[in-house]
mmCIF file of C-alpha atoms in Angstrom:
data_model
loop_
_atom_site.group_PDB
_atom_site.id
_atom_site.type_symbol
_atom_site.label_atom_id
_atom_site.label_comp_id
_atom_site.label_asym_id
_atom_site.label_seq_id
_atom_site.Cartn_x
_atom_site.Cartn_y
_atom_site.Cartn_z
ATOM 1 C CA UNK A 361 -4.411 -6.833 -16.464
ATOM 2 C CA UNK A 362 -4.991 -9.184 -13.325
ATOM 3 C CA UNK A 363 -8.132 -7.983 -11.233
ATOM 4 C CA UNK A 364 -7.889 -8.875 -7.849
ATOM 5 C CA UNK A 365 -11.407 -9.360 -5.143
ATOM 6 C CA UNK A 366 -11.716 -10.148 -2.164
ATOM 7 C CA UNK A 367 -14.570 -11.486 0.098
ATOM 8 C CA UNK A 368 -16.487 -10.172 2.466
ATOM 9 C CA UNK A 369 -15.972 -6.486 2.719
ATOM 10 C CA UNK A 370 -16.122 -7.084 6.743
ATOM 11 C CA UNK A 371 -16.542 -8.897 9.161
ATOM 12 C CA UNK A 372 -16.748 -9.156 12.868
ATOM 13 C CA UNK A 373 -15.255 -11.870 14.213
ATOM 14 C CA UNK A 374 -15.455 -12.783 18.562
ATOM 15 C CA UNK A 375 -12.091 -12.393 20.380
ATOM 16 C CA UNK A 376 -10.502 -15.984 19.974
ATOM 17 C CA UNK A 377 -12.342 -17.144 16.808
ATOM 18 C CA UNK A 378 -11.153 -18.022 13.205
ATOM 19 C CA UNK A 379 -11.257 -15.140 10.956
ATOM 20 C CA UNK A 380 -11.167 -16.253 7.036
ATOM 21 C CA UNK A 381 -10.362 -13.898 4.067
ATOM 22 C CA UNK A 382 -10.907 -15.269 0.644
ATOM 23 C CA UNK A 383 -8.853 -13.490 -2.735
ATOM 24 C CA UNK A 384 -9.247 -14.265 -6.101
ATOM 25 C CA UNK A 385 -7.307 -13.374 -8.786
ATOM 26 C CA UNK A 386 -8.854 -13.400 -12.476
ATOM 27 C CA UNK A 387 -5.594 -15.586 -14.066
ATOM 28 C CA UNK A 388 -3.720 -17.810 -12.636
ATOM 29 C CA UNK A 389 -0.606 -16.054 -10.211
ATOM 30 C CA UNK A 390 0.886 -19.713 -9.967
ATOM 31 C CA UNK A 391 4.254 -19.598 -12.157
ATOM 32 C CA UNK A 392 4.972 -22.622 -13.116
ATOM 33 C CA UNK A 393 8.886 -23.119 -13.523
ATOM 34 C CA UNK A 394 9.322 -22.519 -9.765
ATOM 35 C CA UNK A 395 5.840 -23.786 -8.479
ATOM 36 C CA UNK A 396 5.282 -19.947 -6.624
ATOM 37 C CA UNK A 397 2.184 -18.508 -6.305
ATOM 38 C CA UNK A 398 2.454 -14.648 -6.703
ATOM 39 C CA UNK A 399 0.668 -13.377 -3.721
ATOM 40 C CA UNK A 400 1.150 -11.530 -0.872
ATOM 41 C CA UNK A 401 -1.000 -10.159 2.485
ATOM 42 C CA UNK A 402 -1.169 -6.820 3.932
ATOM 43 C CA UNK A 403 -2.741 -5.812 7.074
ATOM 44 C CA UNK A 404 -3.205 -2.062 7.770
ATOM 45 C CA UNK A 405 -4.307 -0.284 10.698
ATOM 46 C CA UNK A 406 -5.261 3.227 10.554
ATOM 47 C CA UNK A 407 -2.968 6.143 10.153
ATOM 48 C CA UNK A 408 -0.324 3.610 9.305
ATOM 49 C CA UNK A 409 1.037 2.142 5.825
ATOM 50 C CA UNK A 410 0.733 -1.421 5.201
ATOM 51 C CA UNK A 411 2.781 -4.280 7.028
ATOM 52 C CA UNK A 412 3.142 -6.900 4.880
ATOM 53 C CA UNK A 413 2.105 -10.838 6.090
ATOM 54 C CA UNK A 414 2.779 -13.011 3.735
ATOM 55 C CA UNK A 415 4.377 -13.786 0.563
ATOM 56 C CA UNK A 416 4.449 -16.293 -1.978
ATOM 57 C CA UNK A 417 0.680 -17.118 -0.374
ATOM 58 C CA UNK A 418 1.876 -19.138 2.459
ATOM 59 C CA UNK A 419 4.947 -17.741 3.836
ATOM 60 C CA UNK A 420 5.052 -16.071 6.787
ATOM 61 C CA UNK A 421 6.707 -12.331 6.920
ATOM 62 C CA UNK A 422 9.412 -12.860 9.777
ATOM 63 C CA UNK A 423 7.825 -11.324 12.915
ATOM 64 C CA UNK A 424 4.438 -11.713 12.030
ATOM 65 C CA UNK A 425 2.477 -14.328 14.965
ATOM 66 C CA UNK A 426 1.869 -17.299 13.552
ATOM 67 C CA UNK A 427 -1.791 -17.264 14.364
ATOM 68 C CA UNK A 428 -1.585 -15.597 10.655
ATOM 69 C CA UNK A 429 -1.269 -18.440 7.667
ATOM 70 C CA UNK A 430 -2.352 -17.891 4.102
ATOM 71 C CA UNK A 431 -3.149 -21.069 1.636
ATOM 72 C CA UNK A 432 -4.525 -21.471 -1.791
ATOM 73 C CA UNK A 433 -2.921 -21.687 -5.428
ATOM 74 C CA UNK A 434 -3.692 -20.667 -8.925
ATOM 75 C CA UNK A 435 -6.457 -18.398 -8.553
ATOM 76 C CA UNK A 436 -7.850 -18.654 -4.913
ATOM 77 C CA UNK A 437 -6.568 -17.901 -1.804
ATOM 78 C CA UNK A 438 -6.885 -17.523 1.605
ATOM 79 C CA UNK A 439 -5.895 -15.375 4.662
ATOM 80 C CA UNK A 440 -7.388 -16.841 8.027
ATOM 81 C CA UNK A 441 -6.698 -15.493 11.901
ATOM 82 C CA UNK A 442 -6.700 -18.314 13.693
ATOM 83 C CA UNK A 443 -7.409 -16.746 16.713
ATOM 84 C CA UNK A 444 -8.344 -13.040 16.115
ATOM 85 C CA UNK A 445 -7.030 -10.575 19.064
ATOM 86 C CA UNK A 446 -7.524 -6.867 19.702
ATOM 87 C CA UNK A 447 -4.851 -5.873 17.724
ATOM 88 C CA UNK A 448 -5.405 -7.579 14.641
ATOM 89 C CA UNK A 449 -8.178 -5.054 14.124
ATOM 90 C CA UNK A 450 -7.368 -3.566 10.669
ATOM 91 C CA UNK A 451 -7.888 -3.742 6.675
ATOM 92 C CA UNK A 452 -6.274 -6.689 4.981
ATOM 93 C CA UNK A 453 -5.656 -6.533 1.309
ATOM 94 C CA UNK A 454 -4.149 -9.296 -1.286
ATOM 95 C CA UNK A 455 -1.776 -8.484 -3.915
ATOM 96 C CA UNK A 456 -0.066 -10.284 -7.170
ATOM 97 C CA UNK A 457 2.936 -9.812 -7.860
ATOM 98 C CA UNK A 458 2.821 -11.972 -10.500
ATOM 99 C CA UNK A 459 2.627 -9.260 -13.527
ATOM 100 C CA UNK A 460 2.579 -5.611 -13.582
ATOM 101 C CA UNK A 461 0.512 -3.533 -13.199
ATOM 102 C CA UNK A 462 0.629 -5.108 -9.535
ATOM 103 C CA UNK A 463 -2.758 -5.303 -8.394
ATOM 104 C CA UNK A 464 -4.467 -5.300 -4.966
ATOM 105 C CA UNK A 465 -7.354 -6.323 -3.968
ATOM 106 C CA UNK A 466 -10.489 -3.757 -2.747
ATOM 107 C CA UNK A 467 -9.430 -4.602 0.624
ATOM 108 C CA UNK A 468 -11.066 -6.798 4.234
ATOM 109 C CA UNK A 469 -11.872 -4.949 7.355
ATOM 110 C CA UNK A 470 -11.794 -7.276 10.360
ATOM 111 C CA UNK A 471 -13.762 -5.878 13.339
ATOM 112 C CA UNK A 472 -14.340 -7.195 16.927
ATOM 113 C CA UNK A 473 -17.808 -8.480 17.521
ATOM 114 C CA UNK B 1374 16.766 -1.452 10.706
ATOM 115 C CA UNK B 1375 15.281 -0.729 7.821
ATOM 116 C CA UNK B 1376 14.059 2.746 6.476
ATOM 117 C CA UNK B 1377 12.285 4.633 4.517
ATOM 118 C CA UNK B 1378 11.016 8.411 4.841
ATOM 119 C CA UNK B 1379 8.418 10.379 2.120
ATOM 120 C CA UNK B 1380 9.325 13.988 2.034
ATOM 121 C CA UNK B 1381 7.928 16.578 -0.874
ATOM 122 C CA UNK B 1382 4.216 16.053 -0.256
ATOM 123 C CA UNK B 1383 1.847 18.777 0.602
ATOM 124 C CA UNK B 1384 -0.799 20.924 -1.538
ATOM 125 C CA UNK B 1385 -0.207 22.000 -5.410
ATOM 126 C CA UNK B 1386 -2.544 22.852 -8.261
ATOM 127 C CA UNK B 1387 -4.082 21.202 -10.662
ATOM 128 C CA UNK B 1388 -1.477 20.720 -13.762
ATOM 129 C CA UNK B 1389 1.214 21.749 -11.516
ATOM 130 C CA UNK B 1390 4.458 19.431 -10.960
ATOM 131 C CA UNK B 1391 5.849 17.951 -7.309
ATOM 132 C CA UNK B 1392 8.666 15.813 -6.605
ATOM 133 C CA UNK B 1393 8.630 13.550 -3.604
ATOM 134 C CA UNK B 1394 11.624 12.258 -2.259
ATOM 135 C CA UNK B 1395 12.342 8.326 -0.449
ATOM 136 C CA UNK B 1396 15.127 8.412 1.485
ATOM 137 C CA UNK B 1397 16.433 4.955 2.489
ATOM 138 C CA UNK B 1398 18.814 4.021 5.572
ATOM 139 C CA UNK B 1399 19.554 0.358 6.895
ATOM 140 C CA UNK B 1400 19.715 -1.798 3.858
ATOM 141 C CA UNK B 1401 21.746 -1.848 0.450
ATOM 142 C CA UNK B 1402 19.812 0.000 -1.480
ATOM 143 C CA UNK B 1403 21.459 -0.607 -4.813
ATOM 144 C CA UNK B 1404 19.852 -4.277 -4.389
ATOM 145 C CA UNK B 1405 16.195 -3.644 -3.906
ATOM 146 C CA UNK B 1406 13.291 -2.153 -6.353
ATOM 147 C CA UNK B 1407 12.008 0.678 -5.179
ATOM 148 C CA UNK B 1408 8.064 0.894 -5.560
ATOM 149 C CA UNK B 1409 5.419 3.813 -5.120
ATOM 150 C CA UNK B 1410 1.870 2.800 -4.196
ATOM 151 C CA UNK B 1411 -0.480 5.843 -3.173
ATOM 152 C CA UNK B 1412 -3.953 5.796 -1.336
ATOM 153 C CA UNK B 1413 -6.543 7.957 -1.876
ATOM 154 C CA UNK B 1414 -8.850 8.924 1.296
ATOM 155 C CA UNK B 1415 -10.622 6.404 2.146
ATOM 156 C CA UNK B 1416 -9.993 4.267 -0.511
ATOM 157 C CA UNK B 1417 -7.796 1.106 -1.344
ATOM 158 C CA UNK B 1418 -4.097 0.506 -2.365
ATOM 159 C CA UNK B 1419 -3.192 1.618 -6.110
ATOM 160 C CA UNK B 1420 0.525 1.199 -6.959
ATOM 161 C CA UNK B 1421 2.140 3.726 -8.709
ATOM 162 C CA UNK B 1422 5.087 2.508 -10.528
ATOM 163 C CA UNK B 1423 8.760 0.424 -9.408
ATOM 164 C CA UNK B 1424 12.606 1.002 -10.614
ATOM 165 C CA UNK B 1425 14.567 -2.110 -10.864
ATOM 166 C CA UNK B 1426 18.062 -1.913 -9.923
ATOM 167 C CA UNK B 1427 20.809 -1.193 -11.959
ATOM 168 C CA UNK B 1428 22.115 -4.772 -11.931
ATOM 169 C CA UNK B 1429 18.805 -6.305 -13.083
ATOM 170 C CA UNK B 1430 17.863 -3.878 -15.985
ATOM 171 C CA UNK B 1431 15.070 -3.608 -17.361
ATOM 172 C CA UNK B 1432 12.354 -0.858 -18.041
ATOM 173 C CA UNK B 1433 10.651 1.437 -15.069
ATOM 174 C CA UNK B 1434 6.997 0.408 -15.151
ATOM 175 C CA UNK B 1435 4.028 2.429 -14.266
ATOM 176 C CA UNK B 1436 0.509 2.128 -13.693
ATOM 177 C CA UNK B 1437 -1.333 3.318 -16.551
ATOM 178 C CA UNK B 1438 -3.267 5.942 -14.838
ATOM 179 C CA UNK B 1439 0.286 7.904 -14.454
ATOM 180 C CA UNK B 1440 2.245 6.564 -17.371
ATOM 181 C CA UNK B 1441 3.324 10.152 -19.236
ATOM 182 C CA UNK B 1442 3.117 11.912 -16.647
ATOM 183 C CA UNK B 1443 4.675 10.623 -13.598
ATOM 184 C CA UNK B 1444 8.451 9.699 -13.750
ATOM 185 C CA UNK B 1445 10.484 7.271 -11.094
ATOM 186 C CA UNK B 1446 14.236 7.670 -10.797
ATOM 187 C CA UNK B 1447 16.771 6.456 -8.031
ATOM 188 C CA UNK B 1448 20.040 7.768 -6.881
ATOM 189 C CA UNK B 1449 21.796 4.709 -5.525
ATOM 190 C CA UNK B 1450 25.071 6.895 -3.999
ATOM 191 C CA UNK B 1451 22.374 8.712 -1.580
ATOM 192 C CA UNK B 1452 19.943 5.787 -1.074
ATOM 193 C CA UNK B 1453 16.981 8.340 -2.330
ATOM 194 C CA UNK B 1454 14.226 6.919 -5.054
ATOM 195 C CA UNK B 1455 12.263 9.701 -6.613
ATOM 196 C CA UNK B 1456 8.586 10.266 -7.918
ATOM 197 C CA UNK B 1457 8.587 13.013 -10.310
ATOM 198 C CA UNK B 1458 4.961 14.261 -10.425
ATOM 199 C CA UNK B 1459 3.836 16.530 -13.823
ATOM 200 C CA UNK B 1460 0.224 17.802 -15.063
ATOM 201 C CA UNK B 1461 -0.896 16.943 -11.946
ATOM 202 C CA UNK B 1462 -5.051 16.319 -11.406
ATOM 203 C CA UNK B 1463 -7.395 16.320 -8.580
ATOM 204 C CA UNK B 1464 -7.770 12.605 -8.948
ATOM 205 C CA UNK B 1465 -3.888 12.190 -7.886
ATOM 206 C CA UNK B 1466 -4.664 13.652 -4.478
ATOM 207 C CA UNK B 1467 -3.693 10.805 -2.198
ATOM 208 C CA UNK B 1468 -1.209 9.487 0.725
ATOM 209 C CA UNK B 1469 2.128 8.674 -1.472
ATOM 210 C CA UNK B 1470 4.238 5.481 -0.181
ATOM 211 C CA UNK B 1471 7.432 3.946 -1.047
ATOM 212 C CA UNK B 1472 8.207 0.477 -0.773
ATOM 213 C CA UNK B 1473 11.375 -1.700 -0.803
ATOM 214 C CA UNK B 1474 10.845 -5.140 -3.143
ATOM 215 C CA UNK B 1475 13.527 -8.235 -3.712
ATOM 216 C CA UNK B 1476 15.145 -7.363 -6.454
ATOM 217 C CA UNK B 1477 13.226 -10.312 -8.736
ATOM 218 C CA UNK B 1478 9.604 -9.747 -7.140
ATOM 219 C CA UNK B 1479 8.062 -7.246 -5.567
ATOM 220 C CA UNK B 1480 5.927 -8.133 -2.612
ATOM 221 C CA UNK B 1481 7.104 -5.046 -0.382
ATOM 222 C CA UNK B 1482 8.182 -5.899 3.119
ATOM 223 C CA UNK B 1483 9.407 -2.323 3.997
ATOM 224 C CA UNK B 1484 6.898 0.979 3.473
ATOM 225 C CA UNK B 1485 7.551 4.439 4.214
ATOM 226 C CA UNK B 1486 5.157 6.318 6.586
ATOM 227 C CA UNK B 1487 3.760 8.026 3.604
ATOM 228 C CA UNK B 1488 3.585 11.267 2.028
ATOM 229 C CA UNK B 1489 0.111 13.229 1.564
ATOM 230 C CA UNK B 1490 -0.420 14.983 -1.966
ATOM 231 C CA UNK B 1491 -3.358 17.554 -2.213
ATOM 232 C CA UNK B 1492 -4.291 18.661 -5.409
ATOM 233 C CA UNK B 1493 -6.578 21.143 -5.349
ATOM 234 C CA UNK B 1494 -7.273 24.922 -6.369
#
C-alpha cells in the first residue's frame, strides 16, 4: 500500500503571506504512459466535507482562486497559498489516486497568525 | 448542479447492520464511480471503498479494514449508490461521505454533506 505524510501538522501563517504544504508519497504516483502524477488537494473547513483543489498535482479544481497551485512529481509535492486569507483557514489533506487502497495523507491545519 | 445527499446514518450496536443511502441529482450518474470515505471524530480521511460503472467493469474495491463486511452497490435508474454496513464495531463510528470520481480516476470533485454512524451500546 502507498503511505501518504504530510508536513508540518500546522502552521500559522500572517494574512497575505505564502503558506507551503509539503506531501510525500512512499512510491512513485507518477504513471508513466501519460506523464500524470496521481495526486489531488483537499481543503476542509469544519462541519463541512472536503472541497477538492487540485488534481493531477497541478491542476486547478474549476472555481478554486488561483492564489492555490500545487507542484511536485514522483514522490513529492507541494500545496502553497500564495497569499493566505481569512477564509482559507482549514485542514488540507493530499491524496493518490494512483492505486487503491486510495490513501490520504494525516492532514495540514493552516491557522492565522 | 451537482448532488449528493447521505441518508441511513444514526446510532446502532455493535455487530448490528445499517445501510446508508447516496442519492445523486445533477449529473449522469451511470458515468461516474461512486466512492465512500468516512471520518472518524477528530481524525483524518479514510476511504471506504468505490463502484466503477457499469461500462468500465471491473471489481468493487474496499479498504481492507471493511473488506467482508461492508458491501457497495449502485442503482443507476434512481441515481442512489449504497453502503451496506454488517458486524458492525465501535471502531466504524464515524461521519460517512460519498463522493463522485471520473470514471478512470478517482480524485472526487463532488462530496455529500455526510452521514454520522454511532456505534455504540
Amino acid at each position: 500500500d502507498i503511505v501518504m505524510t504530510q508536513s508540518p501538522d500546522s502552521l500559522a501563517v500572517s494574512l497575505g503571506e505564502r503558506a507551503t504544504i509539503n506531501c510525500r508519497s512512499s512510491q512513485s504516483i507518477l504513471f508513466s504512459s501519460n506523464n500524470k502524477n496521481y495526486l489531488a488537494w483537499y481543503q476542509q473547513k469544519p462541519g463541512q466535507p472536503p472541497k477538492l483543489l487540485i488534481y493531477w498535482a497541478s491542476t486547478r479544481e474549476s472555481g478554486v482562486p488561483d492564489r492555490f497551485s500545487g507542484s511536485g512529481s514522483g514522490t513529492d509535492f507541494t500545496l502553497t497559498i500564495s497569499s493566505l486569507q481569512a477564509e482559507d483557514v482549514a485542514v488540507y489533506y493530499c491524496q493518490q489516486y494512483y492505486i487503491t487502497p486510495l490513501a490520504f495523507g494525516p492532514g495540514t491545519k493552516v491557522d492565522i497568525k | 448542479e451537482v448532488h449528493l445527499v447521505e441518508s441511513g446514518g444514526g446510532l446502532v450496536q455493535p455487530g448490528r447492520s445499517l445501510r446508508l443511502s447516496c442519492t445523486a441529482s445533477g449529473f449522469t450518474f451511470r458515468d461516474y464511480i461512486m466512492s465512500w470515505f468516512r471520518q472518524a471524530p477528530g481524525k483524518g480521511l479514510e476511504w471506504v471503498g468505490f463502484i466503477r460503472t457499469k461500462a468500465h467493469g471491473g471489481p468493487v474495491e474496499y479498504a481492507a479494514s471493511v473488506n467482508g463486511r461492508f458491501t457497495i452497490s449502485r442503482d443507476d435508474s434512481k441515481s442512489i449508490a449504497y453502503l451496506q454496513m454488517n458486524s458492525l464495531k465501535s471502531e466504524d463510528t464515524a461521519m460517512y461521505y460519498c463522493a463522485r470520481c471520473p470514471a478512470e480516476y478517482c480524485s472526487s470533485d463532488s462530496w455529500g454533506q455526510g452521514a454520522l454512524v454511532t456505534v455504540s451500546s
